[in-house]
Amino acid sequence: MVRLVPAVLCICLATGAFAQDASAPTSSEAPYSATTADDAAGQPQRPVLPMLEAAAEPLVKTDLLSLVFKAHWAVQVVMGLLLSAMVAVLTVFLFKAVELTLAFSRLRRASAALASSQGLVPQTSACPLAEATRAAHAEVAGLPGVVTADLRASARERLILALDRIEARAVQRLRSGTGLLASIGAVAPFVGLFGTVIGIMNSFLAIAAAKTTSLVVVAPGIAEALLVTGVGLAAAIPAVLLYNRITRRIAIFRHRLADGTAVLLSRFSHALDARMGG
């Protein structure tokens, strides 16, 4: 029994030495380390975040014009349509601003001339109220010397119909262009959304081609989508605001024209009363 103890000790020592040799790395294998080859050469490892920032830096410095030129052709077509719509909105805005200013100025002068005159004095200005005064004067001039009740009723009815036609023509002229504004305001956001869908689709296709979700791969398509969305809103919002503004101004014009025609009808009734009394 005593003789077995040295033998067991020798076996244990041999087993421990073999396990130590097996755990030690061989000369052909590189030691395991969490550092890269730069760390093995004594150089510090660069962090990951500055590398991503350096890769995304060219995208930050890219201006909008180069982004438009590098965009997908379908996105460029959508942007071209939306820019054309913006030019159309600006053109309608300038034209209607001048037209409404002239219309209100002429109506104001015609109302002042009607208020300062006595009876039905025809006016020569290019204004719906001046045209209405000429129509009323012509209606009175076409009546016979003695006006009966039937002639008075028919003359008043004819004048009212003539005034309605004059007002309808004036309002129709002022409303020209508002249909285009309404269409742009309603359709432009959806056209921009179509470009947004194309930009997002290009981002997914770039992810599938590069097999990575890096910001460098995804950013161009997302930038295109956001840009075309902004252009669509820039075309739609002014169109809606301008349409509402023109509609309110036309309503004010109609009310002022209605006030002038009411005064004109009152003058017409007095003229018919004078003819009946004669």
PDB file of C-alpha atoms in Angstrom, residues 16-237:
ATOM      1  CA  GLY A  16      -0.906  18.128 -14.854  1.00  0.00           C
ATOM      2  CA  ALA A  17       2.140  18.788 -17.014  1.00  0.00           C
ATOM      3  CA  PHE A  18       0.348  17.401 -20.096  1.00  0.00           C
ATOM      4  CA  ALA A  19      -2.718  19.585 -19.480  1.00  0.00           C
ATOM      5  CA  GLN A  20      -0.488  22.647 -19.109  1.00  0.00           C
ATOM      6  CA  ASP A  21       1.303  21.908 -22.355  1.00  0.00           C
ATOM      7  CA  ALA A  22      -2.006  21.394 -24.168  1.00  0.00           C
ATOM      8  CA  SER A  23      -3.424  24.706 -22.954  1.00  0.00           C
ATOM      9  CA  ALA A  24      -0.340  26.702 -23.982  1.00  0.00           C
ATOM     10  CA  PRO A  25      -0.433  28.180 -27.527  1.00  0.00           C
ATOM     11  CA  THR A  26       1.815  26.738 -30.156  1.00  0.00           C
ATOM     12  CA  SER A  27       4.354  28.791 -32.029  1.00  0.00           C
ATOM     13  CA  SER A  28       2.343  28.637 -35.262  1.00  0.00           C
ATOM     14  CA  GLU A  29      -0.830  30.030 -33.698  1.00  0.00           C
ATOM     15  CA  ALA A  30      -1.310  33.706 -32.865  1.00  0.00           C
ATOM     16  CA  PRO A  31      -2.433  34.420 -29.334  1.00  0.00           C
ATOM     17  CA  TYR A  32      -6.099  35.269 -28.932  1.00  0.00           C
ATOM     18  CA  SER A  33      -6.727  38.969 -28.368  1.00  0.00           C
ATOM     19  CA  ALA A  34      -9.635  41.351 -28.693  1.00  0.00           C
ATOM     20  CA  THR A  35      -7.424  43.842 -30.482  1.00  0.00           C
ATOM     21  CA  THR A  36      -6.927  44.128 -34.226  1.00  0.00           C
ATOM     22  CA  ALA A  37      -3.783  43.965 -36.302  1.00  0.00           C
ATOM     23  CA  ASP A  38      -3.182  47.652 -35.604  1.00  0.00           C
ATOM     24  CA  ASP A  39      -3.094  46.879 -31.867  1.00  0.00           C
ATOM     25  CA  ALA A  40      -0.626  44.048 -32.456  1.00  0.00           C
ATOM     26  CA  ALA A  41       1.649  46.482 -34.293  1.00  0.00           C
ATOM     27  CA  GLY A  42       1.466  48.935 -31.412  1.00  0.00           C
ATOM     28  CA  GLN A  43      -0.976  51.359 -33.077  1.00  0.00           C
ATOM     29  CA  PRO A  44      -4.174  52.411 -31.275  1.00  0.00           C
ATOM     30  CA  GLN A  45      -7.454  51.105 -32.629  1.00  0.00           C
ATOM     31  CA  ARG A  46      -9.787  53.740 -34.159  1.00  0.00           C
ATOM     32  CA  PRO A  47     -13.279  53.822 -32.638  1.00  0.00           C
ATOM     33  CA  VAL A  48     -16.271  52.826 -34.760  1.00  0.00           C
ATOM     34  CA  LEU A  49     -18.336  56.028 -34.336  1.00  0.00           C
ATOM     35  CA  PRO A  50     -15.846  58.422 -35.976  1.00  0.00           C
ATOM     36  CA  MET A  51     -15.542  55.991 -38.874  1.00  0.00           C
ATOM     37  CA  LEU A  52     -19.305  56.154 -39.440  1.00  0.00           C
ATOM     38  CA  GLU A  53     -19.253  59.924 -39.104  1.00  0.00           C
ATOM     39  CA  ALA A  54     -16.453  60.162 -41.642  1.00  0.00           C
ATOM     40  CA  ALA A  55     -18.432  57.972 -44.049  1.00  0.00           C
ATOM     41  CA  ALA A  56     -21.561  60.071 -43.630  1.00  0.00           C
ATOM     42  CA  GLU A  57     -19.704  63.391 -43.870  1.00  0.00           C
ATOM     43  CA  PRO A  58     -19.944  63.663 -47.701  1.00  0.00           C
ATOM     44  CA  LEU A  59     -23.718  63.250 -47.439  1.00  0.00           C
ATOM     45  CA  VAL A  60     -23.975  66.152 -45.021  1.00  0.00           C
ATOM     46  CA  LYS A  61     -21.963  68.397 -47.318  1.00  0.00           C
ATOM     47  CA  THR A  62     -24.031  67.474 -50.385  1.00  0.00           C
ATOM     48  CA  ASP A  63     -26.197  70.383 -51.555  1.00  0.00           C
ATOM     49  CA  LEU A  64     -29.767  70.077 -52.795  1.00  0.00           C
ATOM     50  CA  LEU A  65     -28.905  70.731 -56.438  1.00  0.00           C
ATOM     51  CA  SER A  66     -26.489  67.827 -56.659  1.00  0.00           C
ATOM     52  CA  LEU A  67     -29.005  65.661 -54.808  1.00  0.00           C
ATOM     53  CA  VAL A  68     -31.612  66.452 -57.461  1.00  0.00           C
ATOM     54  CA  PHE A  69     -29.202  65.649 -60.292  1.00  0.00           C
ATOM     55  CA  LYS A  70     -28.213  62.331 -58.684  1.00  0.00           C
ATOM     56  CA  ALA A  71     -31.800  61.311 -57.948  1.00  0.00           C
ATOM     57  CA  HIS A  72     -33.719  58.595 -59.774  1.00  0.00           C
ATOM     58  CA  TRP A  73     -35.211  59.666 -63.105  1.00  0.00           C
ATOM     59  CA  ALA A  74     -38.756  59.099 -61.856  1.00  0.00           C
ATOM     60  CA  VAL A  75     -38.056  61.312 -58.841  1.00  0.00           C
ATOM     61  CA  GLN A  76     -36.644  63.964 -61.170  1.00  0.00           C
ATOM     62  CA  VAL A  77     -39.804  63.850 -63.292  1.00  0.00           C
ATOM     63  CA  VAL A  78     -41.977  64.275 -60.200  1.00  0.00           C
ATOM     64  CA  MET A  79     -39.855  67.192 -59.022  1.00  0.00           C
ATOM     65  CA  GLY A  80     -40.116  68.788 -62.460  1.00  0.00           C
ATOM     66  CA  LEU A  81     -43.908  68.533 -62.390  1.00  0.00           C
ATOM     67  CA  LEU A  82     -44.074  70.006 -58.909  1.00  0.00           C
ATOM     68  CA  LEU A  83     -41.744  72.859 -59.816  1.00  0.00           C
ATOM     69  CA  SER A  84     -43.942  73.594 -62.843  1.00  0.00           C
ATOM     70  CA  ALA A  85     -46.941  73.674 -60.517  1.00  0.00           C
ATOM     71  CA  MET A  86     -45.121  76.142 -58.249  1.00  0.00           C
ATOM     72  CA  VAL A  87     -44.397  78.398 -61.238  1.00  0.00           C
ATOM     73  CA  ALA A  88     -48.079  78.203 -62.245  1.00  0.00           C
ATOM     74  CA  VAL A  89     -49.172  79.165 -58.720  1.00  0.00           C
ATOM     75  CA  LEU A  90     -46.800  82.140 -58.731  1.00  0.00           C
ATOM     76  CA  THR A  91     -48.078  83.249 -62.145  1.00  0.00           C
ATOM     77  CA  VAL A  92     -51.723  83.049 -61.056  1.00  0.00           C
ATOM     78  CA  PHE A  93     -50.880  84.937 -57.871  1.00  0.00           C
ATOM     79  CA  LEU A  94     -49.297  87.862 -59.748  1.00  0.00           C
ATOM     80  CA  PHE A  95     -52.070  87.973 -62.358  1.00  0.00           C
ATOM     81  CA  LYS A  96     -54.935  87.817 -59.856  1.00  0.00           C
ATOM     82  CA  ALA A  97     -53.307  90.390 -57.582  1.00  0.00           C
ATOM     83  CA  VAL A  98     -53.229  92.918 -60.427  1.00  0.00           C
ATOM     84  CA  GLU A  99     -56.696  91.957 -61.707  1.00  0.00           C
ATOM     85  CA  LEU A 100     -58.418  92.174 -58.330  1.00  0.00           C
ATOM     86  CA  THR A 101     -56.717  95.462 -57.510  1.00  0.00           C
ATOM     87  CA  LEU A 102     -57.927  97.007 -60.777  1.00  0.00           C
ATOM     88  CA  ALA A 103     -61.430  95.544 -60.342  1.00  0.00           C
ATOM     89  CA  PHE A 104     -61.878  96.979 -56.846  1.00  0.00           C
ATOM     90  CA  SER A 105     -60.452 100.330 -57.916  1.00  0.00           C
ATOM     91  CA  ARG A 106     -62.848 100.619 -60.882  1.00  0.00           C
ATOM     92  CA  LEU A 107     -65.813  99.521 -58.782  1.00  0.00           C
ATOM     93  CA  ARG A 108     -64.976 102.093 -56.143  1.00  0.00           C
ATOM     94  CA  ARG A 109     -64.796 104.893 -58.720  1.00  0.00           C
ATOM     95  CA  ALA A 110     -68.070 103.768 -60.370  1.00  0.00           C
ATOM     96  CA  SER A 111     -69.846 103.653 -57.003  1.00  0.00           C
ATOM     97  CA  ALA A 112     -68.603 107.136 -56.156  1.00  0.00           C
ATOM     98  CA  ALA A 113     -69.754 108.454 -59.556  1.00  0.00           C
ATOM     99  CA  LEU A 114     -73.180 106.843 -59.112  1.00  0.00           C
ATOM    100  CA  ALA A 115     -73.595 108.281 -55.626  1.00  0.00           C
ATOM    101  CA  SER A 116     -72.603 111.800 -56.716  1.00  0.00           C
ATOM    102  CA  SER A 117     -74.861 111.892 -59.799  1.00  0.00           C
ATOM    103  CA  GLN A 118     -78.581 112.493 -60.050  1.00  0.00           C
ATOM    104  CA  GLY A 119     -80.747 110.015 -61.929  1.00  0.00           C
ATOM    105  CA  LEU A 120     -79.395 107.432 -64.364  1.00  0.00           C
ATOM    106  CA  VAL A 121     -76.211 108.881 -65.821  1.00  0.00           C
ATOM    107  CA  PRO A 122     -74.409 106.339 -68.038  1.00  0.00           C
ATOM    108  CA  GLN A 123     -70.736 105.737 -67.252  1.00  0.00           C
ATOM    109  CA  THR A 124     -68.010 104.899 -69.740  1.00  0.00           C
ATOM    110  CA  SER A 125     -65.537 103.067 -67.483  1.00  0.00           C
ATOM    111  CA  ALA A 126     -64.800  99.345 -67.873  1.00  0.00           C
ATOM    112  CA  CYS A 127     -66.598  98.248 -64.724  1.00  0.00           C
ATOM    113  CA  PRO A 128     -69.609  95.979 -64.135  1.00  0.00           C
ATOM    114  CA  LEU A 129     -71.417  98.752 -62.267  1.00  0.00           C
ATOM    115  CA  ALA A 130     -70.757 101.203 -65.098  1.00  0.00           C
ATOM    116  CA  GLU A 131     -72.069  98.611 -67.554  1.00  0.00           C
ATOM    117  CA  ALA A 132     -75.146  98.238 -65.368  1.00  0.00           C
ATOM    118  CA  THR A 133     -75.783 102.000 -65.452  1.00  0.00           C
ATOM    119  CA  ARG A 134     -75.592 101.959 -69.243  1.00  0.00           C
ATOM    120  CA  ALA A 135     -78.060  99.053 -69.342  1.00  0.00           C
ATOM    121  CA  ALA A 136     -80.490 100.904 -67.043  1.00  0.00           C
ATOM    122  CA  HIS A 137     -80.211 104.118 -69.065  1.00  0.00           C
ATOM    123  CA  ALA A 138     -80.843 102.205 -72.309  1.00  0.00           C
ATOM    124  CA  GLU A 139     -83.894 100.499 -70.772  1.00  0.00           C
ATOM    125  CA  VAL A 140     -85.415 103.799 -69.699  1.00  0.00           C
ATOM    126  CA  ALA A 141     -84.639 105.408 -73.068  1.00  0.00           C
ATOM    127  CA  GLY A 142     -86.413 102.582 -74.912  1.00  0.00           C
ATOM    128  CA  LEU A 143     -89.708 103.036 -73.069  1.00  0.00           C
ATOM    129  CA  PRO A 144     -92.577 105.052 -74.573  1.00  0.00           C
ATOM    130  CA  GLY A 145     -93.544 108.457 -73.264  1.00  0.00           C
ATOM    131  CA  VAL A 146     -96.224 107.174 -70.865  1.00  0.00           C
ATOM    132  CA  VAL A 147     -95.328 104.063 -68.874  1.00  0.00           C
ATOM    133  CA  THR A 148     -98.083 101.771 -67.699  1.00  0.00           C
ATOM    134  CA  ALA A 149     -97.887  99.323 -64.814  1.00  0.00           C
ATOM    135  CA  ASP A 150     -97.334  96.396 -67.146  1.00  0.00           C
ATOM    136  CA  LEU A 151     -94.523  98.199 -68.953  1.00  0.00           C
ATOM    137  CA  ARG A 152     -92.931  99.084 -65.626  1.00  0.00           C
ATOM    138  CA  ALA A 153     -92.980  95.475 -64.424  1.00  0.00           C
ATOM    139  CA  SER A 154     -91.561  94.122 -67.680  1.00  0.00           C
ATOM    140  CA  ALA A 155     -88.855  96.842 -67.817  1.00  0.00           C
ATOM    141  CA  ARG A 156     -87.786  96.114 -64.247  1.00  0.00           C
ATOM    142  CA  GLU A 157     -87.669  92.372 -64.990  1.00  0.00           C
ATOM    143  CA  ARG A 158     -85.538  92.930 -68.086  1.00  0.00           C
ATOM    144  CA  LEU A 159     -83.138  95.139 -66.158  1.00  0.00           C
ATOM    145  CA  ILE A 160     -82.782  92.591 -63.352  1.00  0.00           C
ATOM    146  CA  LEU A 161     -81.954  89.888 -65.891  1.00  0.00           C
ATOM    147  CA  ALA A 162     -79.395  92.191 -67.517  1.00  0.00           C
ATOM    148  CA  LEU A 163     -77.810  92.950 -64.125  1.00  0.00           C
ATOM    149  CA  ASP A 164     -77.608  89.228 -63.305  1.00  0.00           C
ATOM    150  CA  ARG A 165     -75.814  88.574 -66.585  1.00  0.00           C
ATOM    151  CA  ILE A 166     -73.396  91.445 -65.975  1.00  0.00           C
ATOM    152  CA  GLU A 167     -72.593  90.175 -62.481  1.00  0.00           C
ATOM    153  CA  ALA A 168     -72.159  86.598 -63.699  1.00  0.00           C
ATOM    154  CA  ARG A 169     -69.689  87.689 -66.404  1.00  0.00           C
ATOM    155  CA  ALA A 170     -67.711  89.792 -63.940  1.00  0.00           C
ATOM    156  CA  VAL A 171     -67.482  87.000 -61.371  1.00  0.00           C
ATOM    157  CA  GLN A 172     -66.557  84.482 -64.072  1.00  0.00           C
ATOM    158  CA  ARG A 173     -63.650  86.679 -65.176  1.00  0.00           C
ATOM    159  CA  LEU A 174     -62.429  87.032 -61.613  1.00  0.00           C
ATOM    160  CA  ARG A 175     -62.661  83.280 -61.011  1.00  0.00           C
ATOM    161  CA  SER A 176     -60.446  82.426 -63.972  1.00  0.00           C
ATOM    162  CA  GLY A 177     -57.396  80.549 -62.689  1.00  0.00           C
ATOM    163  CA  THR A 178     -58.916  79.447 -59.407  1.00  0.00           C
ATOM    164  CA  GLY A 179     -59.658  75.983 -60.824  1.00  0.00           C
ATOM    165  CA  LEU A 180     -55.949  75.488 -61.478  1.00  0.00           C
ATOM    166  CA  LEU A 181     -55.141  76.518 -57.913  1.00  0.00           C
ATOM    167  CA  ALA A 182     -57.700  74.085 -56.531  1.00  0.00           C
ATOM    168  CA  SER A 183     -56.302  71.246 -58.637  1.00  0.00           C
ATOM    169  CA  ILE A 184     -52.704  71.933 -57.593  1.00  0.00           C
ATOM    170  CA  GLY A 185     -53.668  72.212 -53.941  1.00  0.00           C
ATOM    171  CA  ALA A 186     -55.493  68.875 -54.055  1.00  0.00           C
ATOM    172  CA  VAL A 187     -53.135  66.842 -56.266  1.00  0.00           C
ATOM    173  CA  ALA A 188     -49.628  68.146 -55.444  1.00  0.00           C
ATOM    174  CA  PRO A 189     -49.314  66.321 -52.058  1.00  0.00           C
ATOM    175  CA  PHE A 190     -50.178  63.000 -53.697  1.00  0.00           C
ATOM    176  CA  VAL A 191     -47.722  63.611 -56.538  1.00  0.00           C
ATOM    177  CA  GLY A 192     -45.053  64.290 -53.919  1.00  0.00           C
ATOM    178  CA  LEU A 193     -46.094  61.106 -52.108  1.00  0.00           C
ATOM    179  CA  PHE A 194     -45.526  59.169 -55.334  1.00  0.00           C
ATOM    180  CA  GLY A 195     -41.944  60.485 -55.428  1.00  0.00           C
ATOM    181  CA  THR A 196     -41.575  59.598 -51.751  1.00  0.00           C
ATOM    182  CA  VAL A 197     -42.544  56.001 -52.471  1.00  0.00           C
ATOM    183  CA  ILE A 198     -39.962  55.820 -55.255  1.00  0.00           C
ATOM    184  CA  GLY A 199     -37.225  57.192 -52.977  1.00  0.00           C
ATOM    185  CA  ILE A 200     -37.999  54.708 -50.201  1.00  0.00           C
ATOM    186  CA  MET A 201     -38.098  51.884 -52.742  1.00  0.00           C
ATOM    187  CA  ASN A 202     -34.650  52.894 -53.992  1.00  0.00           C
ATOM    188  CA  SER A 203     -33.369  52.731 -50.411  1.00  0.00           C
ATOM    189  CA  PHE A 204     -34.631  49.165 -49.984  1.00  0.00           C
ATOM    190  CA  LEU A 205     -33.141  48.163 -53.327  1.00  0.00           C
ATOM    191  CA  ALA A 206     -29.796  49.633 -52.261  1.00  0.00           C
ATOM    192  CA  ILE A 207     -29.970  47.651 -49.007  1.00  0.00           C
ATOM    193  CA  ALA A 208     -30.648  44.455 -50.957  1.00  0.00           C
ATOM    194  CA  ALA A 209     -27.785  45.126 -53.373  1.00  0.00           C
ATOM    195  CA  ALA A 210     -25.202  46.091 -50.734  1.00  0.00           C
ATOM    196  CA  LYS A 211     -26.467  43.540 -48.180  1.00  0.00           C
ATOM    197  CA  THR A 212     -26.042  46.082 -45.408  1.00  0.00           C
ATOM    198  CA  THR A 213     -28.202  48.646 -43.635  1.00  0.00           C
ATOM    199  CA  SER A 214     -25.460  51.233 -43.366  1.00  0.00           C
ATOM    200  CA  LEU A 215     -26.437  54.886 -43.347  1.00  0.00           C
ATOM    201  CA  VAL A 216     -24.309  55.475 -46.434  1.00  0.00           C
ATOM    202  CA  VAL A 217     -26.489  53.038 -48.391  1.00  0.00           C
ATOM    203  CA  VAL A 218     -29.871  54.171 -47.078  1.00  0.00           C
ATOM    204  CA  ALA A 219     -29.359  57.942 -46.854  1.00  0.00           C
ATOM    205  CA  PRO A 220     -29.534  58.899 -50.589  1.00  0.00           C
ATOM    206  CA  GLY A 221     -32.932  57.309 -51.167  1.00  0.00           C
ATOM    207  CA  ILE A 222     -34.374  58.733 -47.950  1.00  0.00           C
ATOM    208  CA  ALA A 223     -33.015  62.170 -48.846  1.00  0.00           C
ATOM    209  CA  GLU A 224     -34.721  61.974 -52.255  1.00  0.00           C
ATOM    210  CA  ALA A 225     -37.992  60.948 -50.624  1.00  0.00           C
ATOM    211  CA  LEU A 226     -37.922  63.785 -48.097  1.00  0.00           C
ATOM    212  CA  LEU A 227     -36.945  66.336 -50.734  1.00  0.00           C
ATOM    213  CA  VAL A 228     -39.775  65.447 -53.118  1.00  0.00           C
ATOM    214  CA  THR A 229     -42.223  65.460 -50.196  1.00  0.00           C
ATOM    215  CA  GLY A 230     -41.117  68.971 -49.283  1.00  0.00           C
ATOM    216  CA  VAL A 231     -41.461  70.157 -52.883  1.00  0.00           C
ATOM    217  CA  GLY A 232     -44.990  68.762 -53.033  1.00  0.00           C
ATOM    218  CA  LEU A 233     -45.983  70.604 -49.871  1.00  0.00           C
ATOM    219  CA  ALA A 234     -44.317  73.790 -51.132  1.00  0.00           C
ATOM    220  CA  ALA A 235     -46.522  73.617 -54.229  1.00  0.00           C
ATOM    221  CA  ALA A 236     -49.776  72.667 -52.476  1.00  0.00           C
ATOM    222  CA  ILE A 237     -49.807  74.988 -49.455  1.00  0.00           C
TER     223      ILE A 237
END
